[in-house]
mmCIF file of C-alpha atoms in Angstrom:
data_model
loop_
_atom_site.group_PDB
_atom_site.id
_atom_site.type_symbol
_atom_site.label_atom_id
_atom_site.label_comp_id
_atom_site.label_asym_id
_atom_site.label_seq_id
_atom_site.Cartn_x
_atom_site.Cartn_y
_atom_site.Cartn_z
ATOM 1 C CA LYS J 1 -44.759 22.138 -6.376
ATOM 2 C CA GLN J 2 -44.691 25.236 -8.520
ATOM 3 C CA PHE J 3 -42.846 24.370 -11.724
ATOM 4 C CA THR J 4 -41.140 26.792 -14.077
ATOM 5 C CA LYS J 5 -41.628 26.574 -17.831
ATOM 6 C CA CYS J 6 -38.171 25.044 -18.267
ATOM 7 C CA GLU J 7 -38.570 22.507 -15.438
ATOM 8 C CA LEU J 8 -41.850 21.407 -16.933
ATOM 9 C CA SER J 9 -40.317 21.172 -20.412
ATOM 10 C CA GLN J 10 -37.690 18.782 -19.040
ATOM 11 C CA ASN J 11 -40.292 16.712 -17.169
ATOM 12 C CA LEU J 12 -42.648 16.508 -20.148
ATOM 13 C CA TYR J 13 -39.932 15.785 -22.681
ATOM 14 C CA ASP J 14 -41.217 12.255 -23.342
ATOM 15 C CA ILE J 15 -44.672 13.606 -24.247
ATOM 16 C CA ASP J 16 -43.208 15.810 -27.020
ATOM 17 C CA GLY J 17 -44.763 14.524 -30.223
ATOM 18 C CA TYR J 18 -47.118 12.178 -28.327
ATOM 19 C CA GLY J 19 -50.453 12.137 -30.137
ATOM 20 C CA ARG J 20 -48.915 14.666 -32.537
ATOM 21 C CA ILE J 21 -48.779 17.270 -29.749
ATOM 22 C CA ALA J 22 -45.763 19.572 -29.779
ATOM 23 C CA LEU J 23 -44.209 20.319 -26.400
ATOM 24 C CA PRO J 24 -44.841 24.107 -26.591
ATOM 25 C CA GLU J 25 -48.567 23.415 -27.114
ATOM 26 C CA LEU J 26 -48.614 21.320 -23.965
ATOM 27 C CA ILE J 27 -46.548 23.809 -21.928
ATOM 28 C CA CYS J 28 -48.903 26.620 -22.982
ATOM 29 C CA THR J 29 -51.955 24.510 -22.161
ATOM 30 C CA MET J 30 -50.608 23.619 -18.698
ATOM 31 C CA PHE J 31 -49.846 27.280 -17.964
ATOM 32 C CA HIS J 32 -53.435 28.286 -18.714
ATOM 33 C CA THR J 33 -54.840 25.186 -17.001
ATOM 34 C CA SER J 34 -52.989 25.075 -13.669
ATOM 35 C CA GLY J 35 -50.296 27.756 -13.736
ATOM 36 C CA TYR J 36 -47.746 24.880 -13.517
ATOM 37 C CA ASP J 37 -48.919 24.216 -9.937
ATOM 38 C CA THR J 38 -49.192 20.563 -8.893
ATOM 39 C CA GLN J 39 -51.485 21.532 -5.995
ATOM 40 C CA ALA J 40 -54.084 23.324 -8.121
ATOM 41 C CA ILE J 41 -57.653 22.210 -7.393
ATOM 42 C CA VAL J 42 -60.661 23.594 -9.258
ATOM 43 C CA GLU J 43 -64.187 22.708 -8.211
ATOM 44 C CA ASN J 44 -66.829 22.715 -10.921
ATOM 45 C CA ASN J 45 -70.561 22.051 -10.656
ATOM 46 C CA GLU J 46 -70.373 18.296 -10.983
ATOM 47 C CA SER J 47 -66.688 17.513 -10.584
ATOM 48 C CA THR J 48 -63.317 18.569 -9.225
ATOM 49 C CA GLU J 49 -60.098 18.843 -11.220
ATOM 50 C CA TYR J 50 -56.712 18.078 -9.741
ATOM 51 C CA GLY J 51 -53.091 19.048 -10.197
ATOM 52 C CA LEU J 52 -50.887 20.153 -13.033
ATOM 53 C CA PHE J 53 -53.126 18.691 -15.745
ATOM 54 C CA GLN J 54 -56.398 19.472 -13.917
ATOM 55 C CA ILE J 55 -57.545 15.872 -14.205
ATOM 56 C CA SER J 56 -61.238 15.428 -13.419
ATOM 57 C CA ASN J 57 -62.708 13.065 -10.856
ATOM 58 C CA ALA J 58 -65.746 12.602 -13.104
ATOM 59 C CA LEU J 59 -63.925 10.169 -15.386
ATOM 60 C CA TRP J 60 -60.216 9.837 -14.785
ATOM 61 C CA CYS J 61 -59.520 9.448 -11.056
ATOM 62 C CA LYS J 62 -61.318 8.500 -7.865
ATOM 63 C CA SER J 63 -62.036 10.742 -4.879
ATOM 64 C CA SER J 64 -64.341 10.647 -1.865
ATOM 65 C CA GLN J 65 -66.765 12.977 -3.706
ATOM 66 C CA SER J 66 -66.779 10.745 -6.784
ATOM 67 C CA PRO J 67 -66.900 7.100 -5.709
ATOM 68 C CA GLN J 68 -68.878 6.392 -8.918
ATOM 69 C CA SER J 69 -66.102 7.776 -11.159
ATOM 70 C CA ARG J 70 -65.089 5.505 -14.031
ATOM 71 C CA ASN J 71 -61.524 6.071 -12.759
ATOM 72 C CA ILE J 72 -60.010 5.361 -16.175
ATOM 73 C CA CYS J 73 -56.489 6.112 -14.889
ATOM 74 C CA ASP J 74 -57.002 3.724 -11.943
ATOM 75 C CA ILE J 75 -55.702 6.171 -9.331
ATOM 76 C CA THR J 76 -56.897 8.349 -6.467
ATOM 77 C CA CYS J 77 -57.139 12.019 -7.435
ATOM 78 C CA ASP J 78 -54.983 13.237 -4.548
ATOM 79 C CA LYS J 79 -51.998 11.521 -6.193
ATOM 80 C CA PHE J 80 -52.131 14.333 -8.767
ATOM 81 C CA LEU J 81 -51.383 16.916 -6.056
ATOM 82 C CA ASP J 82 -47.922 15.687 -5.025
ATOM 83 C CA ASP J 83 -44.545 16.700 -6.458
ATOM 84 C CA ASP J 84 -44.085 13.453 -8.404
ATOM 85 C CA ILE J 85 -45.734 14.033 -11.770
ATOM 86 C CA THR J 86 -44.935 10.602 -13.225
ATOM 87 C CA ASP J 87 -48.475 9.320 -12.571
ATOM 88 C CA ASP J 88 -49.959 12.622 -13.781
ATOM 89 C CA ILE J 89 -48.124 12.189 -17.094
ATOM 90 C CA MET J 90 -49.330 8.583 -17.452
ATOM 91 C CA CYS J 91 -52.927 9.674 -16.951
ATOM 92 C CA ALA J 92 -52.484 12.681 -19.264
ATOM 93 C CA LYS J 93 -51.323 10.287 -21.990
ATOM 94 C CA LYS J 94 -54.528 8.257 -21.536
ATOM 95 C CA ILE J 95 -56.541 11.470 -21.821
ATOM 96 C CA LEU J 96 -54.628 12.365 -24.993
ATOM 97 C CA ASP J 97 -55.313 8.866 -26.381
ATOM 98 C CA ILE J 98 -59.045 9.045 -25.680
ATOM 99 C CA LYS J 99 -59.975 12.735 -25.875
ATOM 100 C CA GLY J 100 -57.017 14.478 -27.499
ATOM 101 C CA ILE J 101 -55.415 17.768 -26.499
ATOM 102 C CA ASP J 102 -58.705 19.672 -26.782
ATOM 103 C CA TYR J 103 -59.840 17.928 -23.585
ATOM 104 C CA TRP J 104 -58.079 20.936 -22.067
ATOM 105 C CA ILE J 105 -60.243 23.904 -23.077
ATOM 106 C CA ALA J 106 -57.253 26.275 -22.869
ATOM 107 C CA HIS J 107 -55.591 24.520 -25.805
ATOM 108 C CA LYS J 108 -58.084 25.464 -28.500
ATOM 109 C CA ALA J 109 -58.668 28.918 -27.009
ATOM 110 C CA LEU J 110 -55.092 29.985 -26.317
ATOM 111 C CA CYS J 111 -52.453 27.521 -27.492
ATOM 112 C CA THR J 112 -52.729 26.871 -31.209
ATOM 113 C CA GLU J 113 -50.493 29.682 -32.502
ATOM 114 C CA LYS J 114 -47.579 31.937 -31.475
ATOM 115 C CA LEU J 115 -46.055 29.050 -29.544
ATOM 116 C CA GLU J 116 -42.424 30.250 -29.641
ATOM 117 C CA GLN J 117 -42.865 31.958 -26.258
ATOM 118 C CA TRP J 118 -43.534 28.558 -24.665
ATOM 119 C CA LEU J 119 -40.189 27.104 -25.675
ATOM 120 C CA CYS J 120 -37.610 26.842 -22.929
ATOM 121 C CA GLU J 121 -34.729 29.126 -23.836
ATOM 122 C CA LYS J 122 -31.595 27.459 -22.523
ATOM 123 C CA GLU J 123 -28.960 29.904 -21.300
#
């Protein structure tokens, strides 16, 4: 599913303030991480990242390429590619608990200031 900024804002509403992260920071980070696309897959040297939050099979989820993954979120990675982002959000919260928002490289690089543009402007 390809989300819009406003759809994602509504879906991520319960993360607003989680781990002291403001919603616009997260919306910005997701834009630069996956383009709001639940089917985004990025292959790196040692791992693959899945879905909206680009969750890695090195630590967080299990895939056929990573049977040795610690699988901290106790889930198969392909679950992060469907339209239901409930499980993605649960895993993202674990990542925020353990690593913080800077787990997503885009945050520090692109999403620490001028965040007004990431707010959903309701008509």
